[in-house]
Tab-separated table of C-alpha atoms and ligand atoms in Angstrom:
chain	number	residue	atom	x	y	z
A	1	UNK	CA	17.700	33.255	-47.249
A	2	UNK	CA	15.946	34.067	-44.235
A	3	UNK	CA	18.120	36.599	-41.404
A	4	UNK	CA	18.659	35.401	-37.927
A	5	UNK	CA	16.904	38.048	-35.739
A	6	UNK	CA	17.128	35.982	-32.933
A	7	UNK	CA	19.997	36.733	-30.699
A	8	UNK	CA	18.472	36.992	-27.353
A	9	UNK	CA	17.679	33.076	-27.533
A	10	UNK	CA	21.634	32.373	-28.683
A	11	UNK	CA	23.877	34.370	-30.902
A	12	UNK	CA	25.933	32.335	-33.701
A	13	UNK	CA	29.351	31.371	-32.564
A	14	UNK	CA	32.222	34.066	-33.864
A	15	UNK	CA	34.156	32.036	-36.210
A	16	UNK	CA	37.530	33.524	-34.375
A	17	UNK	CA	35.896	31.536	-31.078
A	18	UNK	CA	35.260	28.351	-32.955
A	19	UNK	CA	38.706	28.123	-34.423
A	20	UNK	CA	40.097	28.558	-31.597
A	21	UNK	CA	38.198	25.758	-29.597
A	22	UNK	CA	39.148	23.619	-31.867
A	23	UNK	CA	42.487	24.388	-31.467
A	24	UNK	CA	42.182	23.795	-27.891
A	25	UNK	CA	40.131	20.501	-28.202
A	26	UNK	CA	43.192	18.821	-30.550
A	27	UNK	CA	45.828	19.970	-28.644
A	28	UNK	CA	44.452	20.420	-24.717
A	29	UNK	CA	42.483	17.249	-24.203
A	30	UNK	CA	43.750	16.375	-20.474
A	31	UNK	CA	41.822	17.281	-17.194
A	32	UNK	CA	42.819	20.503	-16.030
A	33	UNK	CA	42.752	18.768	-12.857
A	34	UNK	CA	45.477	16.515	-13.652
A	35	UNK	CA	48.368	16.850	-11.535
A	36	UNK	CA	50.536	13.626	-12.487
A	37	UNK	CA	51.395	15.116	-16.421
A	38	UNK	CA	52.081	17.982	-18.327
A	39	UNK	CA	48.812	17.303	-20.804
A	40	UNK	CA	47.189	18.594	-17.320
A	41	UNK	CA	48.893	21.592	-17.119
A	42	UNK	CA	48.358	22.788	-21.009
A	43	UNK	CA	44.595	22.205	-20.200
A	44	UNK	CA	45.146	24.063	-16.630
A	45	UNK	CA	46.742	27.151	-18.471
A	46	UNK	CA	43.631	27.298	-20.671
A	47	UNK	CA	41.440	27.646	-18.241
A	48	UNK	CA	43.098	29.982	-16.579
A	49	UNK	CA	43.948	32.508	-19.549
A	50	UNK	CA	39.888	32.128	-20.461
A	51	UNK	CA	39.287	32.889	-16.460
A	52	UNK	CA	41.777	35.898	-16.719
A	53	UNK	CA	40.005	36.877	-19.649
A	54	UNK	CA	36.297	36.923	-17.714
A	55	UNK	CA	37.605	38.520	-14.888
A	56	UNK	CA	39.516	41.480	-17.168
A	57	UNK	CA	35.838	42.474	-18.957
A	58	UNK	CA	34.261	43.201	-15.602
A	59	UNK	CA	37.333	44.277	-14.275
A	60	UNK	CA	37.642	41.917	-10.923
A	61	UNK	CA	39.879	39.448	-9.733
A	62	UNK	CA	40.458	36.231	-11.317
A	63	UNK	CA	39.813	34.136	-8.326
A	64	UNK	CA	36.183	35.574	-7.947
A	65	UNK	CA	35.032	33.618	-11.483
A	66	UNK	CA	33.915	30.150	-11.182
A	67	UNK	CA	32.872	28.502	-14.516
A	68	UNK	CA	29.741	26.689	-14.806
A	69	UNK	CA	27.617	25.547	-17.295
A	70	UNK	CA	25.683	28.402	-18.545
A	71	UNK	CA	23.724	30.901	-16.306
A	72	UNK	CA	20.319	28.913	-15.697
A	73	UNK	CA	23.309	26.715	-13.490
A	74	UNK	CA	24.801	30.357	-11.830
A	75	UNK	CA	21.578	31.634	-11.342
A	76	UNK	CA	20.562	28.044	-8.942
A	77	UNK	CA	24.060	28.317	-7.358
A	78	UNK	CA	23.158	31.573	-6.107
A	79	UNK	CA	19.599	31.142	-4.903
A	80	UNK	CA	20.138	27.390	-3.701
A	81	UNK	CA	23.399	27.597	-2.943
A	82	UNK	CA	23.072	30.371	0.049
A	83	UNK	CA	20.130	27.834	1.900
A	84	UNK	CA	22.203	26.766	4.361
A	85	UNK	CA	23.534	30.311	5.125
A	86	UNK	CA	20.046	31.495	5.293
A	87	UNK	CA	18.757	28.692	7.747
A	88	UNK	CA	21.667	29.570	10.383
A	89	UNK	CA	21.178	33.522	10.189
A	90	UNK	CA	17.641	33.404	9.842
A	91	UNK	CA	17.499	35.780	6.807
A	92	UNK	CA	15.401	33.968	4.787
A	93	UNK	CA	13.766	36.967	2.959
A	94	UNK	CA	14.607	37.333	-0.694
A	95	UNK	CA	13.386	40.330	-3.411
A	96	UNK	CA	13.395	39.567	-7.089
A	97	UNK	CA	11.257	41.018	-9.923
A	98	UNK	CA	8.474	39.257	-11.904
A	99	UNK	CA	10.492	39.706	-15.333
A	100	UNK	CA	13.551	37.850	-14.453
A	101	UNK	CA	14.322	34.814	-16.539
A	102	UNK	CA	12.635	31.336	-15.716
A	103	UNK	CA	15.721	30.099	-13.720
A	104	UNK	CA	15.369	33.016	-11.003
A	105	UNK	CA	11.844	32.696	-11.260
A	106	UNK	CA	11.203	28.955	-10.819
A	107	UNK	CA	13.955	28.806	-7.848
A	108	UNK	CA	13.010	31.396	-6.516
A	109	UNK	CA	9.282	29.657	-6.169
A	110	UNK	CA	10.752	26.580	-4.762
A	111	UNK	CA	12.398	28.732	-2.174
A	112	UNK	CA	8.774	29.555	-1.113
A	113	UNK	CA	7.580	26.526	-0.689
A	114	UNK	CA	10.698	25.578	1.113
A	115	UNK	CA	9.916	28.566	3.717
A	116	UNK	CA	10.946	31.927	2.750
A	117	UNK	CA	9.900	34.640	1.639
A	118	UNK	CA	9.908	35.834	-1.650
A	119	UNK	CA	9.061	39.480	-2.907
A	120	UNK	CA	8.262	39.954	-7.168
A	121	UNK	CA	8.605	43.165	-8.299
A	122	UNK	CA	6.401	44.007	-10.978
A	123	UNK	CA	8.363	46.539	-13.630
A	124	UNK	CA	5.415	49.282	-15.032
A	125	UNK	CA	4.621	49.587	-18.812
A	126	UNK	CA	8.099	50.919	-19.094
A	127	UNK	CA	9.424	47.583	-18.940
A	128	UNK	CA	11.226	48.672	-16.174
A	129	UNK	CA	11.368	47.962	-12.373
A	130	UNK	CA	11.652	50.520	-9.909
A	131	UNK	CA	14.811	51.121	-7.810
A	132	UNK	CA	12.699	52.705	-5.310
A	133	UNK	CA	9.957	49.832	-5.220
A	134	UNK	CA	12.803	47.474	-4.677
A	135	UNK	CA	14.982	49.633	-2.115
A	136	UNK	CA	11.473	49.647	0.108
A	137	UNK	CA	11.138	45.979	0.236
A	138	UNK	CA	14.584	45.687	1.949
A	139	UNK	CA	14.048	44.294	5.872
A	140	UNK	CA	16.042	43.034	8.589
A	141	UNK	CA	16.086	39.621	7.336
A	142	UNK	CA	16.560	40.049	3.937
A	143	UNK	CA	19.313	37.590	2.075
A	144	UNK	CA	19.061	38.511	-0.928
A	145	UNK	CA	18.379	40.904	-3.888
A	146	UNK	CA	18.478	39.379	-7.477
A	147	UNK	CA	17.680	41.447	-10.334
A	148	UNK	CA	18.312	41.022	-13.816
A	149	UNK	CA	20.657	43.919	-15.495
A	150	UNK	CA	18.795	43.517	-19.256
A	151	UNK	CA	15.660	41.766	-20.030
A	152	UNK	CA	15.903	39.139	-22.293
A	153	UNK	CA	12.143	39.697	-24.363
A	154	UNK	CA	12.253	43.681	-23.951
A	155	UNK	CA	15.846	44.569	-23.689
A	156	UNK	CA	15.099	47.225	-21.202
A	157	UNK	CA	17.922	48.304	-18.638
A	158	UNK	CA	16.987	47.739	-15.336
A	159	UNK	CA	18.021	50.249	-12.690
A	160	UNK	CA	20.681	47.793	-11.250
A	161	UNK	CA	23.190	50.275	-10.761
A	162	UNK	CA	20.708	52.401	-7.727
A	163	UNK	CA	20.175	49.169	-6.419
A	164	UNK	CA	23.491	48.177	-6.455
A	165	UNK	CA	24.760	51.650	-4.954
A	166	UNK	CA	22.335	51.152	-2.374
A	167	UNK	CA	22.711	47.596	-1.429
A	168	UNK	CA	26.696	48.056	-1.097
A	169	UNK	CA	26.859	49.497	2.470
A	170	UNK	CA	23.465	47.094	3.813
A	171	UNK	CA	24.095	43.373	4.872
A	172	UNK	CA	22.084	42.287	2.286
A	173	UNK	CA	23.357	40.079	-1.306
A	174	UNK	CA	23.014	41.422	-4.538
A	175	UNK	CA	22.886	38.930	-7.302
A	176	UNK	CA	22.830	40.356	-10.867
A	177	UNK	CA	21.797	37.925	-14.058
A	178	UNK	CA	23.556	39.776	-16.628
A	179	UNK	CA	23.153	37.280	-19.440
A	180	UNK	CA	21.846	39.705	-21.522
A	181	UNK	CA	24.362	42.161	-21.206
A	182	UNK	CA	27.519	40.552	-20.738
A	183	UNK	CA	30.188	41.305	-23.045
A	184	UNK	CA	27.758	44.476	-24.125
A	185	UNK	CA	27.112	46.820	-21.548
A	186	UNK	CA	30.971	46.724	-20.556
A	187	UNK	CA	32.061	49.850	-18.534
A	188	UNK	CA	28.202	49.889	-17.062
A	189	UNK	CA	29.317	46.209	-15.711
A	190	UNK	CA	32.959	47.038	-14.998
A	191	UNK	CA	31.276	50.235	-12.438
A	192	UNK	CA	28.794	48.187	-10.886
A	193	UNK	CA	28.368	47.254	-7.803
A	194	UNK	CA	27.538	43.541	-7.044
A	195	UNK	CA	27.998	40.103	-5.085
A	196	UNK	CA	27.399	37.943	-7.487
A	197	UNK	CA	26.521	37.778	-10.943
A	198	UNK	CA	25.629	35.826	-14.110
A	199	UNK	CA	26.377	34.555	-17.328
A	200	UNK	CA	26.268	32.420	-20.431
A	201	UNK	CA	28.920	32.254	-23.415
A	202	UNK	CA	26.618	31.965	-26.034
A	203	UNK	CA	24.933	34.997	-25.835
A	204	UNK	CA	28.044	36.847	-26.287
A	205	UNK	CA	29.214	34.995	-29.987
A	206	UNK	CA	30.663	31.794	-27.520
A	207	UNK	CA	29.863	28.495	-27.403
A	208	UNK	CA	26.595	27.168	-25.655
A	209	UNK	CA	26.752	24.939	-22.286
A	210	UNK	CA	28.918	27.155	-20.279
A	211	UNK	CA	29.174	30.223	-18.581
A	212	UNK	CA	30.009	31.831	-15.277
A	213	UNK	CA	29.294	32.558	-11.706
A	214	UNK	CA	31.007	35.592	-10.439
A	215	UNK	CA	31.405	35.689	-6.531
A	216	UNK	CA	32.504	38.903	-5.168
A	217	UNK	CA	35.087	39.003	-2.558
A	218	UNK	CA	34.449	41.376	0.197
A	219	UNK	CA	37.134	41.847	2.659
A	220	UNK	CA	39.011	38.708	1.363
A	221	UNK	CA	35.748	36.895	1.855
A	222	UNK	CA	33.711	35.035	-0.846
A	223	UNK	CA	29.643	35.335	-0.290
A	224	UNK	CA	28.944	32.401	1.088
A	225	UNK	CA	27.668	30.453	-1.104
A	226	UNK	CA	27.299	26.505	-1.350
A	227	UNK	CA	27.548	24.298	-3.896
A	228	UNK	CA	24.600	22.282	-5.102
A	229	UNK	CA	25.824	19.279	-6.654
A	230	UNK	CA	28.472	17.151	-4.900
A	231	UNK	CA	31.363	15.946	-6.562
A	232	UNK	CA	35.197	17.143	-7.071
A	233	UNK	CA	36.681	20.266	-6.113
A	234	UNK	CA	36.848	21.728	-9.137
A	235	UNK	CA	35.787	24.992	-9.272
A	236	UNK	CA	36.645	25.247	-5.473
A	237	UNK	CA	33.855	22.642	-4.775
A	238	UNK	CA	31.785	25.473	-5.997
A	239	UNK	CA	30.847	23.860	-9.461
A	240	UNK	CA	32.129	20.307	-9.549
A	241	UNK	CA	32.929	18.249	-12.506
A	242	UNK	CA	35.449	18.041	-15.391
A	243	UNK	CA	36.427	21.682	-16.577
A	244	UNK	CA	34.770	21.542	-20.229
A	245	UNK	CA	38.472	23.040	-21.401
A	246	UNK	CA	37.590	24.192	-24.923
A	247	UNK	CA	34.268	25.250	-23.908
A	248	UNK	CA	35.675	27.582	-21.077
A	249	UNK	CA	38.202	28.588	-23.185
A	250	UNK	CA	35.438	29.764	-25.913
A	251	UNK	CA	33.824	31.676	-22.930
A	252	UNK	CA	37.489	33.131	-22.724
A	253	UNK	CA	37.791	33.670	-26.268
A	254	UNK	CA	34.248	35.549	-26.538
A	255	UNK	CA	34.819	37.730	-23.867
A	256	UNK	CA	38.505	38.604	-24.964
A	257	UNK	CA	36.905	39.860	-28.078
A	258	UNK	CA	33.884	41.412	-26.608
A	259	UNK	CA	36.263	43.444	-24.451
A	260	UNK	CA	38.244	44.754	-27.598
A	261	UNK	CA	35.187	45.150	-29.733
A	262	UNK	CA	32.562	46.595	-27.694
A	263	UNK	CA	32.133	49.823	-28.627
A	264	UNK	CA	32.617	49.339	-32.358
A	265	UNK	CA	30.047	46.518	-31.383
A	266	UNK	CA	27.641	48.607	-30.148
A	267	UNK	CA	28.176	51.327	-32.863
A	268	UNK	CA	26.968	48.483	-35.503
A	269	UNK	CA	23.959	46.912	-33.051
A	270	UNK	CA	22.568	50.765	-33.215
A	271	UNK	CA	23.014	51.455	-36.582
A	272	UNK	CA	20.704	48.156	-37.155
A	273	UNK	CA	18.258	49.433	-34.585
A	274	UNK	CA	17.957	52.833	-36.435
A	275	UNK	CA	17.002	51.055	-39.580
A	276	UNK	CA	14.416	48.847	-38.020
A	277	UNK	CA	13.212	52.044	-36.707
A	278	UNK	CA	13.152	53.943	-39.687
A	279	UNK	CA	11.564	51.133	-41.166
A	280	UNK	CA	8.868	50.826	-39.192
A	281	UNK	CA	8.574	54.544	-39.346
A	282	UNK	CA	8.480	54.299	-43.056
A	283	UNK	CA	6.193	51.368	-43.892
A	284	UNK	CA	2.500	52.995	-42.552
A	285	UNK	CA	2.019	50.062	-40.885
A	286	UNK	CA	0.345	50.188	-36.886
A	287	UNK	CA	2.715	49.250	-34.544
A	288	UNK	CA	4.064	49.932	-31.202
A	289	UNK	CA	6.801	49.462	-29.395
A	290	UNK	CA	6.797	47.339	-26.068
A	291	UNK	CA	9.064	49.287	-23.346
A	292	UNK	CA	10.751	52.666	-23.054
A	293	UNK	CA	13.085	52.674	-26.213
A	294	UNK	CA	14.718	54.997	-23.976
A	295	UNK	CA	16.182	52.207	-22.236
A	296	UNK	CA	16.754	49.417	-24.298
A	297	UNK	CA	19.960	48.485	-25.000
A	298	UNK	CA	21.100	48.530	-29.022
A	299	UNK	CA	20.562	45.247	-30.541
A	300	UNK	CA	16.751	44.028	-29.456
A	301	UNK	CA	13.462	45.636	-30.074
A	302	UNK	CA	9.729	44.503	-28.918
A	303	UNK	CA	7.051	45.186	-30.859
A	304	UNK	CA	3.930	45.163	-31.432
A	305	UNK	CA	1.588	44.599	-34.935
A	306	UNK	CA	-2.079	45.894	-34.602
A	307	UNK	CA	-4.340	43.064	-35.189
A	308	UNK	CA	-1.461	40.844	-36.637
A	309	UNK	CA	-0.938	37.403	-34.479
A	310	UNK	CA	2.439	37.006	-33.688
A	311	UNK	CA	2.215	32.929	-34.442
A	312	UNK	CA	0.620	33.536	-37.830
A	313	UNK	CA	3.556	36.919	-38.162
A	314	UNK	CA	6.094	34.322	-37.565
A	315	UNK	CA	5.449	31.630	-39.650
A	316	UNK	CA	4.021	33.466	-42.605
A	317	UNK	CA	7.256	35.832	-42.851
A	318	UNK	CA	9.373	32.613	-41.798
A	319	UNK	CA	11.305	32.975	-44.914
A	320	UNK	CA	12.243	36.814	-44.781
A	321	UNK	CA	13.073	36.462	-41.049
A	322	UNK	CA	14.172	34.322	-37.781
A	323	UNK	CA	11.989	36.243	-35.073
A	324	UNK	CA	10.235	35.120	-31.733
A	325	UNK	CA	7.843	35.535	-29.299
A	326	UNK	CA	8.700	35.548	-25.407
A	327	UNK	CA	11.822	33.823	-24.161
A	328	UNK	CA	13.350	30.593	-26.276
A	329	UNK	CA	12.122	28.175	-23.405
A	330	UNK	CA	8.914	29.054	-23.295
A	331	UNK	CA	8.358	29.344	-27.001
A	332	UNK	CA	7.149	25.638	-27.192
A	333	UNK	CA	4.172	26.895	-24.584
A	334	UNK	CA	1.238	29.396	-26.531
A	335	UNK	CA	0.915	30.979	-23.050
A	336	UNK	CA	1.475	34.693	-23.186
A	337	UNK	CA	4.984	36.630	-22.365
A	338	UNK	CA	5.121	36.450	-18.572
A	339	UNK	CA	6.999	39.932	-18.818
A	340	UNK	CA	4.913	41.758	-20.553
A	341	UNK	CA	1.990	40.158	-18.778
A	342	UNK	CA	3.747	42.175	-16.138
A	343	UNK	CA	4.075	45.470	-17.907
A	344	UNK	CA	0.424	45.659	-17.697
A	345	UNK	CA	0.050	45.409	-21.282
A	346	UNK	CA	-3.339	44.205	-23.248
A	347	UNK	CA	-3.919	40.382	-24.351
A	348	UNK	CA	-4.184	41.844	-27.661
A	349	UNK	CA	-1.016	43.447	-27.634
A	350	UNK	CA	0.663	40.782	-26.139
A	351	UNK	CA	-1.060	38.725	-28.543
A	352	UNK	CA	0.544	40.548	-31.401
A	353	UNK	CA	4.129	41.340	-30.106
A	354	UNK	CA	7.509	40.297	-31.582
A	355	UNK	CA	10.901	40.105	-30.149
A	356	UNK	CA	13.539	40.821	-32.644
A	357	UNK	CA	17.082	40.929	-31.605
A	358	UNK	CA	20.618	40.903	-33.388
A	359	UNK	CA	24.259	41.385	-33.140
A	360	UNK	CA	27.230	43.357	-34.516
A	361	UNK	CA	27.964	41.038	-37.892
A	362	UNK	CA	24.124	41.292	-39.000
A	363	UNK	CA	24.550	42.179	-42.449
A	364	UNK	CA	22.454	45.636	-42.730
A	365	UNK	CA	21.164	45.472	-46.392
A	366	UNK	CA	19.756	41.676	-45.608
A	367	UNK	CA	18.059	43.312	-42.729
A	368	UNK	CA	16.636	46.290	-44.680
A	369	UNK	CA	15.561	43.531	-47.256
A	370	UNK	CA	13.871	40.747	-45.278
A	371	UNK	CA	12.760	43.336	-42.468
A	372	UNK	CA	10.640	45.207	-45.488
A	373	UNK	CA	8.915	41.880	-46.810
A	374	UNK	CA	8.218	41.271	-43.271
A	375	UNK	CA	6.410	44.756	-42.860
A	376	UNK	CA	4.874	44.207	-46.471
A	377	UNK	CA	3.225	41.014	-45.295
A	378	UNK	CA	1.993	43.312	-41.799
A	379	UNK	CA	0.686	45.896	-44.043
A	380	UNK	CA	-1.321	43.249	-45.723
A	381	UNK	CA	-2.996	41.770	-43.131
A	382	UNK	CA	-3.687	45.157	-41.315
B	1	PMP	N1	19.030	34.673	-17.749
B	1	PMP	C1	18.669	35.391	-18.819
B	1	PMP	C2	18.363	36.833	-18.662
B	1	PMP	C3	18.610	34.791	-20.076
B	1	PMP	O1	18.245	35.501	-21.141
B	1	PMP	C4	18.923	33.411	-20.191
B	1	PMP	C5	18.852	32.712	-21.528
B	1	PMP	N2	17.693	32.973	-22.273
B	1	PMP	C6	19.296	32.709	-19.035
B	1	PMP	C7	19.343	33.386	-17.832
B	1	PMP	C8	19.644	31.254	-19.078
B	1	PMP	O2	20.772	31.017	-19.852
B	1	PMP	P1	21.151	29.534	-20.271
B	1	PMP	O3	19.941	28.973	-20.974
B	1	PMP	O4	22.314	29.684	-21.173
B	1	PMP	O5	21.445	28.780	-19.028
């Protein structure tokens, strides 16, 4: 049976999650915006125990999470939703980095066109952006600072807590997509310093189509931020539409578990890292690794073959192992990695480069197994 090394794109659901969704879907069906019947009120005290449960991992208030249907939806919110305040300050000058995710990126490009100013930051071979390079962009009109906290196709830190530090006392936004290190990174989350911030369930062991947008109060005050759509008030007009009940409370679930498992979590993700490392070290095959290891967080590795395509790597070894190349929703496009495109690294290399990522229930021997024949197939071809 072939092992799921594909975490980044969505991790499986934690059975613990599931059963209790499906608690919640047989026995809170009503609107949690129902006010005329106590079915209301069960769904209401869901949502609020999952929101209570969000807010307790990054250690904020409860009335600064807003749910929302994953984090391509926060990361819009956050970019589109602060147009109008940008039109009546005038600070329409925003600073992201060339390796965020497709839903900064795109917005961020229709922004442009719509008249302001956009600054990419381009990481260096590291994989990693510079605080500095960011810090320098900063101007009198600038709205907004989004950078993502891990990358999704390297799983290299980025230096959000300097920027962070440094942003706090400026009157400037900082908007963190921490998709990839939600429910992981917890106490560097909990000690950061932020406005708003990103997320999606399912890439902590929750369910897919929902997630969070996390607004920062600051003296009482909640950025100001609009909502896009127009609907209810749920969500304080923020996000409207029907609270998905069990699917927020799976968000709760996952992070309620997340919180009490993290460092045993992390214990396990590094244990499998170490093997795919020794691994590697072990088979004689050519291969390097794509970003400062230094700074990747436990459970994802990038690397590279010599002279093995990673198309013909992946469907060969299909069988031994569920691996990709670049992000999920670009995979059906043969274009290159857009990040590593930025990390200045060869066609060749990018060419032959594999993102394998995982999570604290991989089963270790099936790794050591199917990770071999995977390397025995590389060795083959090189
Ligand atoms: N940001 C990052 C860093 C991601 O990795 C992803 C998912 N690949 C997203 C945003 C978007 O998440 P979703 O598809 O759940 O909306």
């Amino acid at each position: 049976m072939s092992i799921y090394l594909d975490y980044n794109a969505s991790a499986p659901i934690d059975h613990r999650v599931l059963d209790y969704m499906i608690d919640v879907y047989k026995g809170a069906y009503g609107n949690a915006d129902s006010r005329t019947h106590n079915f209301g009120d069960t769904s209401r005290k869901v949502v609020e125990k999952a929101r209570a449960d969000v807010a307790a991992i990054l250690d904020i208030r409860k009335d600064e999470v807003f749910f929302t249907s994953g984090a391509t939806e926060s990361n819009n919110i956050v970019l589109q939703g602060l147009r109008e305040y940008a039109e009546q300050t005038g600070k329409k000058h925003i600073i992201t980095s060339s390796i965020e995710h497709k839903a900064i990126l795109e917005t961020a490009k229709y922004l442009q066109k719509e008249g302001f100013v956009v600054d990419f930051v381009n990481p260096d071979a590291t994989g990693r952006i510079s605080a500095k390079n960011v810090i320098r962009l900063v101007r009198e009109d600038t709205l907004l600072v989004s950078i993502m906290h891990v990358n999704n196709e390297t799983g290299i830190i980025q230096p959000v807590q300097e920027i962070g530090e440094y942003l706090n006392s400026k009157d400037v936004f900082f908007h963190v997509d921490a998709t990839q290190s939600f429910g992981k990174l917890v106490d560097e989350l909990k000690a950061l310093k932020y406005d708003m911030l990103s997320m999606s369930a399912h890439k902590l062991a929750g369910p897919q189509g929902v997630g969070a947008l996390i607004l920062r109060k600051k003296r009482y005050k909640l950025p100001p931020v609009k909502n896009i759509m127009f609907g209810g008030p749920q969500e304080h007009g923020i996000r409207p539409g029907t609270i998905p009940v069990a699917l927020v409370a799976g968000l709760g679930k996952a992070c309620e578990l997340a919180h009490a498992e993290y460092q045993e979590n992390k214990k396990k993700c590094l244990s499998i890292k170490e093997i795919i490392l020794q691994l590697l070290m072990d088979s004689g095959v050519k291969y390097h690794i794509n970003g400062d290891i230094n700074y990747s967080i436990p459970s994802t590795l990038n690397v590279c073959f010599d002279g093995v395509s990673s198309e013909a790597l992946m469907l060969a070894t299909k069988q031994y192992c569920g691996v990709s190349n670049g992000s999920a929703c670009n995979s059906h496009s043969y274009a290159p990695s857009y990040v590593l495109v930025a990390m200045g690294l060869s066609e060749e290399r990018i060419e032959n480069s594999i993102r394998i990522s995982w999570g604290a229930e991989t089963d270790l021997n099936a790794v050591r197994v199917e990770f071999t024949n995977l390397l025995e197939y590389v060795r083959n071809i090189q």
